[in-house]
């Protein structure tokens, strides 16, 4: 080993130069652990955030990261989450059918209040289910695109003809970690703010759903009132003819 200052040759295990006394800088070999970690980052292999993807944990991840567009989502987590979301929507649909059956059996002249309460609940569930399903699937699809090293902007295909079919093909692709720019979460400042105030945003969404519900039911009530008025007027005119 040669000293960088005076050029004197020293023994390989020397810590100081025998010529000038300067400390010898020894180049250390990279540890095996570091090489292994580096290789893991650049290798394409299955990735899932949950240790054991399943309907329960993956669906929970769907809702938990609804406002985190900068992350990735593995293929197994994505499809298990989609299955869980489908089951969730199916349960809500059963509730809607049940409410509809109950509402149809109510005499509005006797129990008008009960009818309108059920109608409000019916519409609210439909609106909430539509909004939640849209937001969760949109966020999960963006994260799935990130997992295959694609920009989340491709999700805009969803709003084009046959775009869902193309996105379905993308969602079936295996994880790509080699040269994937989304290995580390890339949350924008706006995304960080949205996630920070996710509680308030959830409240705003509920308020919007309630507002839409009241608006739709108000239109239904107005339509029913107009129909009743038209019926009364028709009957009155008919009686006048006789």
PDB file of C-alpha atoms in Angstrom:
ATOM      1  CA  UNK A   1       0.000   0.000   0.000  1.00  0.00           C
ATOM      2  CA  UNK A   2       1.426   3.369  -1.041  1.00  0.00           C
ATOM      3  CA  UNK A   3       1.002   6.578   0.914  1.00  0.00           C
ATOM      4  CA  UNK A   4      -0.892   9.229  -1.034  1.00  0.00           C
ATOM      5  CA  UNK A   5       1.185  12.038   0.465  1.00  0.00           C
ATOM      6  CA  UNK A   6       4.819  10.872   0.311  1.00  0.00           C
ATOM      7  CA  UNK A   7       4.544   7.805  -1.948  1.00  0.00           C
ATOM      8  CA  UNK A   8       6.304   5.450   0.493  1.00  0.00           C
ATOM      9  CA  UNK A   9       5.231   1.798   0.211  1.00  0.00           C
ATOM     10  CA  UNK A  10       3.764   0.349   3.412  1.00  0.00           C
ATOM     11  CA  UNK A  11       2.531  -3.013   4.543  1.00  0.00           C
ATOM     12  CA  UNK A  12      -1.015  -3.939   3.501  1.00  0.00           C
ATOM     13  CA  UNK A  13      -2.293  -3.930   7.102  1.00  0.00           C
ATOM     14  CA  UNK A  14      -0.621  -0.644   8.097  1.00  0.00           C
ATOM     15  CA  UNK A  15      -2.792   2.148   9.491  1.00  0.00           C
ATOM     16  CA  UNK A  16      -0.118   4.913   9.310  1.00  0.00           C
ATOM     17  CA  UNK A  17       2.637   5.675   6.812  1.00  0.00           C
ATOM     18  CA  UNK A  18       6.148   4.710   7.980  1.00  0.00           C
ATOM     19  CA  UNK A  19       7.615   7.588   5.988  1.00  0.00           C
ATOM     20  CA  UNK A  20       5.502  10.638   6.943  1.00  0.00           C
ATOM     21  CA  UNK A  21       3.213   9.242   9.641  1.00  0.00           C
ATOM     22  CA  UNK A  22       0.012  10.174   7.804  1.00  0.00           C
ATOM     23  CA  UNK A  23      -3.062   8.017   8.257  1.00  0.00           C
ATOM     24  CA  UNK A  24      -3.519   5.558   5.432  1.00  0.00           C
ATOM     25  CA  UNK A  25      -6.963   5.480   3.788  1.00  0.00           C
ATOM     26  CA  UNK A  26      -8.091   1.940   3.154  1.00  0.00           C
ATOM     27  CA  UNK A  27     -10.714   1.353   0.492  1.00  0.00           C
ATOM     28  CA  UNK A  28     -13.394  -0.829   2.005  1.00  0.00           C
ATOM     29  CA  UNK A  29     -15.187  -3.404  -0.088  1.00  0.00           C
ATOM     30  CA  UNK A  30     -18.948  -3.015  -0.259  1.00  0.00           C
ATOM     31  CA  UNK A  31     -20.728  -5.312   2.131  1.00  0.00           C
ATOM     32  CA  UNK A  32     -22.709  -8.256   0.781  1.00  0.00           C
ATOM     33  CA  UNK A  33     -25.833  -6.833   2.410  1.00  0.00           C
ATOM     34  CA  UNK A  34     -25.502  -3.602   0.394  1.00  0.00           C
ATOM     35  CA  UNK A  35     -24.996  -5.495  -2.862  1.00  0.00           C
ATOM     36  CA  UNK A  36     -28.012  -7.672  -2.140  1.00  0.00           C
ATOM     37  CA  UNK A  37     -30.236  -4.676  -1.409  1.00  0.00           C
ATOM     38  CA  UNK A  38     -29.121  -2.951  -4.595  1.00  0.00           C
ATOM     39  CA  UNK A  39     -29.873  -6.040  -6.641  1.00  0.00           C
ATOM     40  CA  UNK A  40     -33.335  -6.353  -5.108  1.00  0.00           C
ATOM     41  CA  UNK A  41     -34.233  -2.818  -6.176  1.00  0.00           C
ATOM     42  CA  UNK A  42     -33.210  -3.431  -9.792  1.00  0.00           C
ATOM     43  CA  UNK A  43     -34.774  -6.886 -10.169  1.00  0.00           C
ATOM     44  CA  UNK A  44     -38.336  -7.416 -11.390  1.00  0.00           C
ATOM     45  CA  UNK A  45     -40.161  -9.562  -8.894  1.00  0.00           C
ATOM     46  CA  UNK A  46     -43.686  -9.719  -7.427  1.00  0.00           C
ATOM     47  CA  UNK A  47     -44.478  -6.780  -5.163  1.00  0.00           C
ATOM     48  CA  UNK A  48     -47.341  -6.382  -2.707  1.00  0.00           C
ATOM     49  CA  UNK A  49     -47.570  -3.971   0.191  1.00  0.00           C
ATOM     50  CA  UNK A  50     -49.346  -6.523   2.385  1.00  0.00           C
ATOM     51  CA  UNK A  51     -47.405  -9.595   3.514  1.00  0.00           C
ATOM     52  CA  UNK A  52     -50.238 -11.947   2.623  1.00  0.00           C
ATOM     53  CA  UNK A  53     -52.662 -10.396   0.103  1.00  0.00           C
ATOM     54  CA  UNK A  54     -56.288 -11.337   0.645  1.00  0.00           C
ATOM     55  CA  UNK A  55     -59.815 -10.005   0.318  1.00  0.00           C
ATOM     56  CA  UNK A  56     -59.826  -8.465   3.801  1.00  0.00           C
ATOM     57  CA  UNK A  57     -56.400  -6.805   4.012  1.00  0.00           C
ATOM     58  CA  UNK A  58     -56.271  -5.752   0.360  1.00  0.00           C
ATOM     59  CA  UNK A  59     -59.751  -4.180   0.468  1.00  0.00           C
ATOM     60  CA  UNK A  60     -58.742  -2.338   3.637  1.00  0.00           C
ATOM     61  CA  UNK A  61     -55.719  -1.030   1.710  1.00  0.00           C
ATOM     62  CA  UNK A  62     -58.084   0.168  -1.034  1.00  0.00           C
ATOM     63  CA  UNK A  63     -59.931   2.424   1.403  1.00  0.00           C
ATOM     64  CA  UNK A  64     -56.903   3.339   3.533  1.00  0.00           C
ATOM     65  CA  UNK A  65     -54.925   4.786   0.604  1.00  0.00           C
ATOM     66  CA  UNK A  66     -57.863   6.350  -1.220  1.00  0.00           C
ATOM     67  CA  UNK A  67     -56.070   9.743  -1.215  1.00  0.00           C
ATOM     68  CA  UNK A  68     -52.495   8.458  -1.749  1.00  0.00           C
ATOM     69  CA  UNK A  69     -51.867   8.551  -5.464  1.00  0.00           C
ATOM     70  CA  UNK A  70     -48.075   8.528  -5.203  1.00  0.00           C
ATOM     71  CA  UNK A  71     -47.700   4.952  -3.962  1.00  0.00           C
ATOM     72  CA  UNK A  72     -47.604   1.617  -5.772  1.00  0.00           C
ATOM     73  CA  UNK A  73     -50.051  -1.282  -5.576  1.00  0.00           C
ATOM     74  CA  UNK A  74     -49.112  -4.860  -6.385  1.00  0.00           C
ATOM     75  CA  UNK A  75     -51.149  -7.035  -8.712  1.00  0.00           C
ATOM     76  CA  UNK A  76     -52.428  -9.410  -6.016  1.00  0.00           C
ATOM     77  CA  UNK A  77     -53.398  -6.555  -3.677  1.00  0.00           C
ATOM     78  CA  UNK A  78     -55.192  -4.799  -6.535  1.00  0.00           C
ATOM     79  CA  UNK A  79     -57.322  -7.725  -7.661  1.00  0.00           C
ATOM     80  CA  UNK A  80     -58.116  -8.916  -4.141  1.00  0.00           C
ATOM     81  CA  UNK A  81     -59.138  -5.342  -3.350  1.00  0.00           C
ATOM     82  CA  UNK A  82     -61.344  -5.212  -6.452  1.00  0.00           C
ATOM     83  CA  UNK A  83     -62.997  -8.455  -5.346  1.00  0.00           C
ATOM     84  CA  UNK A  84     -63.593  -7.043  -1.865  1.00  0.00           C
ATOM     85  CA  UNK A  85     -65.023  -3.825  -3.313  1.00  0.00           C
ATOM     86  CA  UNK A  86     -67.361  -5.848  -5.545  1.00  0.00           C
ATOM     87  CA  UNK A  87     -68.585  -7.814  -2.512  1.00  0.00           C
ATOM     88  CA  UNK A  88     -69.071  -4.540  -0.621  1.00  0.00           C
ATOM     89  CA  UNK A  89     -71.129  -3.077  -3.478  1.00  0.00           C
ATOM     90  CA  UNK A  90     -73.107  -6.318  -3.697  1.00  0.00           C
ATOM     91  CA  UNK A  91     -74.084  -6.051  -0.033  1.00  0.00           C
ATOM     92  CA  UNK A  92     -75.210  -2.467  -0.586  1.00  0.00           C
ATOM     93  CA  UNK A  93     -77.268  -3.544  -3.597  1.00  0.00           C
ATOM     94  CA  UNK A  94     -79.034  -6.165  -1.467  1.00  0.00           C
ATOM     95  CA  UNK A  95     -79.810  -3.427   1.055  1.00  0.00           C
ATOM     96  CA  UNK A  96     -81.188  -1.252  -1.742  1.00  0.00           C
ATOM     97  CA  UNK A  97     -83.439  -4.016  -3.042  1.00  0.00           C
ATOM     98  CA  UNK A  98     -84.704  -4.612   0.499  1.00  0.00           C
ATOM     99  CA  UNK A  99     -85.414  -0.913   1.041  1.00  0.00           C
ATOM    100  CA  UNK A 100     -87.157  -0.712  -2.315  1.00  0.00           C
ATOM    101  CA  UNK A 101     -89.411  -3.657  -1.429  1.00  0.00           C
ATOM    102  CA  UNK A 102     -90.307  -2.095   1.908  1.00  0.00           C
ATOM    103  CA  UNK A 103     -91.001   1.297   0.317  1.00  0.00           C
ATOM    104  CA  UNK A 104     -93.286  -0.237  -2.321  1.00  0.00           C
ATOM    105  CA  UNK A 105     -95.365  -1.846   0.419  1.00  0.00           C
ATOM    106  CA  UNK A 106     -95.961   1.423   2.264  1.00  0.00           C
ATOM    107  CA  UNK A 107     -99.237   3.287   1.833  1.00  0.00           C
ATOM    108  CA  UNK A 108     -98.083   6.880   1.308  1.00  0.00           C
ATOM    109  CA  UNK A 109    -101.448   8.237   2.425  1.00  0.00           C
ATOM    110  CA  UNK A 110    -101.071   6.538   5.823  1.00  0.00           C
ATOM    111  CA  UNK A 111     -97.293   6.395   6.323  1.00  0.00           C
ATOM    112  CA  UNK A 112     -96.025   9.150   4.053  1.00  0.00           C
ATOM    113  CA  UNK A 113     -93.163  10.097   6.385  1.00  0.00           C
ATOM    114  CA  UNK A 114     -91.814   6.540   6.509  1.00  0.00           C
ATOM    115  CA  UNK A 115     -91.914   6.365   2.724  1.00  0.00           C
ATOM    116  CA  UNK A 116     -89.914   9.562   2.270  1.00  0.00           C
ATOM    117  CA  UNK A 117     -87.379   8.548   4.949  1.00  0.00           C
ATOM    118  CA  UNK A 118     -86.766   5.271   3.107  1.00  0.00           C
ATOM    119  CA  UNK A 119     -86.520   7.142  -0.176  1.00  0.00           C
ATOM    120  CA  UNK A 120     -83.896   9.504   1.264  1.00  0.00           C
ATOM    121  CA  UNK A 121     -81.912   6.540   2.597  1.00  0.00           C
ATOM    122  CA  UNK A 122     -82.251   4.698  -0.709  1.00  0.00           C
ATOM    123  CA  UNK A 123     -80.930   7.614  -2.776  1.00  0.00           C
ATOM    124  CA  UNK A 124     -78.163   8.408  -0.278  1.00  0.00           C
ATOM    125  CA  UNK A 125     -76.814   4.841  -0.423  1.00  0.00           C
ATOM    126  CA  UNK A 126     -76.805   4.929  -4.233  1.00  0.00           C
ATOM    127  CA  UNK A 127     -74.953   8.271  -4.356  1.00  0.00           C
ATOM    128  CA  UNK A 128     -72.447   7.308  -1.648  1.00  0.00           C
ATOM    129  CA  UNK A 129     -71.763   3.927  -3.239  1.00  0.00           C
ATOM    130  CA  UNK A 130     -71.139   5.548  -6.623  1.00  0.00           C
ATOM    131  CA  UNK A 131     -68.758   8.201  -5.234  1.00  0.00           C
ATOM    132  CA  UNK A 132     -66.775   5.809  -3.014  1.00  0.00           C
ATOM    133  CA  UNK A 133     -66.458   3.188  -5.748  1.00  0.00           C
ATOM    134  CA  UNK A 134     -65.231   5.782  -8.240  1.00  0.00           C
ATOM    135  CA  UNK A 135     -62.632   7.310  -5.882  1.00  0.00           C
ATOM    136  CA  UNK A 136     -61.250   4.003  -4.590  1.00  0.00           C
ATOM    137  CA  UNK A 137     -60.921   2.380  -8.008  1.00  0.00           C
ATOM    138  CA  UNK A 138     -59.366   5.528  -9.502  1.00  0.00           C
ATOM    139  CA  UNK A 139     -56.719   5.774  -6.770  1.00  0.00           C
ATOM    140  CA  UNK A 140     -55.978   2.033  -6.817  1.00  0.00           C
ATOM    141  CA  UNK A 141     -55.607   2.039 -10.598  1.00  0.00           C
ATOM    142  CA  UNK A 142     -53.116   4.915 -10.494  1.00  0.00           C
ATOM    143  CA  UNK A 143     -51.043   3.001  -7.906  1.00  0.00           C
ATOM    144  CA  UNK A 144     -51.277  -0.165 -10.025  1.00  0.00           C
ATOM    145  CA  UNK A 145     -49.931   1.791 -13.012  1.00  0.00           C
ATOM    146  CA  UNK A 146     -47.055   3.025 -10.874  1.00  0.00           C
ATOM    147  CA  UNK A 147     -46.242  -0.578  -9.974  1.00  0.00           C
ATOM    148  CA  UNK A 148     -45.696  -1.401 -13.648  1.00  0.00           C
ATOM    149  CA  UNK A 149     -43.537   1.728 -14.108  1.00  0.00           C
ATOM    150  CA  UNK A 150     -46.234   3.762 -15.884  1.00  0.00           C
ATOM    151  CA  UNK A 151     -47.447   7.272 -15.210  1.00  0.00           C
ATOM    152  CA  UNK A 152     -50.734   7.639 -13.386  1.00  0.00           C
ATOM    153  CA  UNK A 153     -51.879   9.960 -16.194  1.00  0.00           C
ATOM    154  CA  UNK A 154     -52.756   6.822 -18.182  1.00  0.00           C
ATOM    155  CA  UNK A 155     -55.810   6.536 -15.930  1.00  0.00           C
ATOM    156  CA  UNK A 156     -57.421   9.216 -18.125  1.00  0.00           C
ATOM    157  CA  UNK A 157     -58.057   6.432 -20.637  1.00  0.00           C
ATOM    158  CA  UNK A 158     -60.924   5.509 -18.323  1.00  0.00           C
ATOM    159  CA  UNK A 159     -62.925   8.385 -19.775  1.00  0.00           C
ATOM    160  CA  UNK A 160     -62.404   7.341 -23.409  1.00  0.00           C
ATOM    161  CA  UNK A 161     -64.188   4.652 -25.458  1.00  0.00           C
ATOM    162  CA  UNK A 162     -62.576   1.243 -24.906  1.00  0.00           C
ATOM    163  CA  UNK A 163     -60.239   2.882 -22.390  1.00  0.00           C
ATOM    164  CA  UNK A 164     -61.352   0.528 -19.626  1.00  0.00           C
ATOM    165  CA  UNK A 165     -60.301  -2.442 -21.744  1.00  0.00           C
ATOM    166  CA  UNK A 166     -56.790  -1.033 -22.199  1.00  0.00           C
ATOM    167  CA  UNK A 167     -56.519  -0.267 -18.483  1.00  0.00           C
ATOM    168  CA  UNK A 168     -57.661  -3.805 -17.701  1.00  0.00           C
ATOM    169  CA  UNK A 169     -54.728  -5.144 -19.722  1.00  0.00           C
ATOM    170  CA  UNK A 170     -52.368  -2.788 -17.875  1.00  0.00           C
ATOM    171  CA  UNK A 171     -53.756  -3.862 -14.486  1.00  0.00           C
ATOM    172  CA  UNK A 172     -52.992  -7.509 -15.280  1.00  0.00           C
ATOM    173  CA  UNK A 173     -49.278  -6.827 -15.833  1.00  0.00           C
ATOM    174  CA  UNK A 174     -46.682  -8.055 -13.334  1.00  0.00           C
ATOM    175  CA  UNK A 175     -44.726  -5.689 -11.086  1.00  0.00           C
ATOM    176  CA  UNK A 176     -41.759  -3.901 -12.626  1.00  0.00           C
ATOM    177  CA  UNK A 177     -39.096  -2.722 -10.210  1.00  0.00           C
ATOM    178  CA  UNK A 178     -36.150  -2.462 -12.558  1.00  0.00           C
ATOM    179  CA  UNK A 179     -35.621   1.229 -13.368  1.00  0.00           C
ATOM    180  CA  UNK A 180     -39.063   1.995 -11.949  1.00  0.00           C
ATOM    181  CA  UNK A 181     -39.188   5.701 -10.973  1.00  0.00           C
ATOM    182  CA  UNK A 182     -42.045   4.986  -8.560  1.00  0.00           C
ATOM    183  CA  UNK A 183     -40.112   2.577  -6.315  1.00  0.00           C
ATOM    184  CA  UNK A 184     -40.112   5.347  -3.704  1.00  0.00           C
ATOM    185  CA  UNK A 185     -43.454   7.022  -3.075  1.00  0.00           C
ATOM    186  CA  UNK A 186     -43.741  10.257  -5.055  1.00  0.00           C
ATOM    187  CA  UNK A 187     -46.471  12.230  -3.370  1.00  0.00           C
ATOM    188  CA  UNK A 188     -46.928  15.769  -4.675  1.00  0.00           C
ATOM    189  CA  UNK A 189     -47.366  18.676  -2.284  1.00  0.00           C
ATOM    190  CA  UNK A 190     -51.053  18.761  -3.202  1.00  0.00           C
ATOM    191  CA  UNK A 191     -51.308  15.039  -2.571  1.00  0.00           C
ATOM    192  CA  UNK A 192     -49.650  15.427   0.827  1.00  0.00           C
ATOM    193  CA  UNK A 193     -52.123  18.150   1.775  1.00  0.00           C
ATOM    194  CA  UNK A 194     -55.064  16.045   0.632  1.00  0.00           C
ATOM    195  CA  UNK A 195     -53.846  13.100   2.680  1.00  0.00           C
ATOM    196  CA  UNK A 196     -53.181  15.317   5.683  1.00  0.00           C
ATOM    197  CA  UNK A 197     -56.766  16.601   5.631  1.00  0.00           C
ATOM    198  CA  UNK A 198     -58.371  13.333   4.547  1.00  0.00           C
ATOM    199  CA  UNK A 199     -60.783  13.493   7.484  1.00  0.00           C
ATOM    200  CA  UNK A 200     -62.101  16.874   6.388  1.00  0.00           C
ATOM    201  CA  UNK A 201     -62.272  15.737   2.754  1.00  0.00           C
ATOM    202  CA  UNK A 202     -64.280  12.668   3.795  1.00  0.00           C
ATOM    203  CA  UNK A 203     -66.702  14.987   5.590  1.00  0.00           C
ATOM    204  CA  UNK A 204     -67.000  17.184   2.488  1.00  0.00           C
ATOM    205  CA  UNK A 205     -67.758  14.119   0.365  1.00  0.00           C
ATOM    206  CA  UNK A 206     -70.511  13.081   2.779  1.00  0.00           C
ATOM    207  CA  UNK A 207     -71.990  16.586   2.663  1.00  0.00           C
ATOM    208  CA  UNK A 208     -71.951  16.504  -1.155  1.00  0.00           C
ATOM    209  CA  UNK A 209     -73.659  13.105  -1.138  1.00  0.00           C
ATOM    210  CA  UNK A 210     -76.324  14.394   1.257  1.00  0.00           C
ATOM    211  CA  UNK A 211     -76.847  17.494  -0.885  1.00  0.00           C
ATOM    212  CA  UNK A 212     -77.282  15.378  -4.001  1.00  0.00           C
ATOM    213  CA  UNK A 213     -79.689  13.135  -2.113  1.00  0.00           C
ATOM    214  CA  UNK A 214     -81.862  16.050  -1.001  1.00  0.00           C
ATOM    215  CA  UNK A 215     -81.761  17.508  -4.508  1.00  0.00           C
ATOM    216  CA  UNK A 216     -82.862  14.260  -6.161  1.00  0.00           C
ATOM    217  CA  UNK A 217     -85.626  13.615  -3.618  1.00  0.00           C
ATOM    218  CA  UNK A 218     -86.841  17.223  -3.928  1.00  0.00           C
ATOM    219  CA  UNK A 219     -87.150  16.743  -7.676  1.00  0.00           C
ATOM    220  CA  UNK A 220     -89.062  13.507  -7.069  1.00  0.00           C
ATOM    221  CA  UNK A 221     -91.427  15.255  -4.660  1.00  0.00           C
ATOM    222  CA  UNK A 222     -91.981  18.093  -7.112  1.00  0.00           C
ATOM    223  CA  UNK A 223     -92.647  15.637  -9.909  1.00  0.00           C
ATOM    224  CA  UNK A 224     -95.134  13.730  -7.766  1.00  0.00           C
ATOM    225  CA  UNK A 225     -96.923  16.966  -6.802  1.00  0.00           C
ATOM    226  CA  UNK A 226     -97.207  17.983 -10.453  1.00  0.00           C
ATOM    227  CA  UNK A 227     -98.607  14.566 -11.347  1.00  0.00           C
ATOM    228  CA  UNK A 228    -101.207  14.826  -8.579  1.00  0.00           C
ATOM    229  CA  UNK A 229    -102.212  18.308  -9.743  1.00  0.00           C
ATOM    230  CA  UNK A 230    -102.511  17.103 -13.333  1.00  0.00           C
ATOM    231  CA  UNK A 231    -104.670  14.164 -12.210  1.00  0.00           C
ATOM    232  CA  UNK A 232    -106.987  16.434 -10.200  1.00  0.00           C
ATOM    233  CA  UNK A 233    -107.275  18.850 -13.115  1.00  0.00           C
ATOM    234  CA  UNK A 234    -108.007  15.989 -15.534  1.00  0.00           C
ATOM    235  CA  UNK A 235    -110.717  14.582 -13.258  1.00  0.00           C
ATOM    236  CA  UNK A 236    -112.237  18.044 -12.849  1.00  0.00           C
ATOM    237  CA  UNK A 237    -112.346  18.597 -16.603  1.00  0.00           C
ATOM    238  CA  UNK A 238    -113.844  15.163 -17.154  1.00  0.00           C
ATOM    239  CA  UNK A 239    -116.632  15.862 -14.677  1.00  0.00           C
ATOM    240  CA  UNK A 240    -117.309  19.236 -16.314  1.00  0.00           C
ATOM    241  CA  UNK A 241    -117.844  17.564 -19.677  1.00  0.00           C
ATOM    242  CA  UNK A 242    -120.738  15.599 -18.204  1.00  0.00           C
TER     243      UNK A 242
END
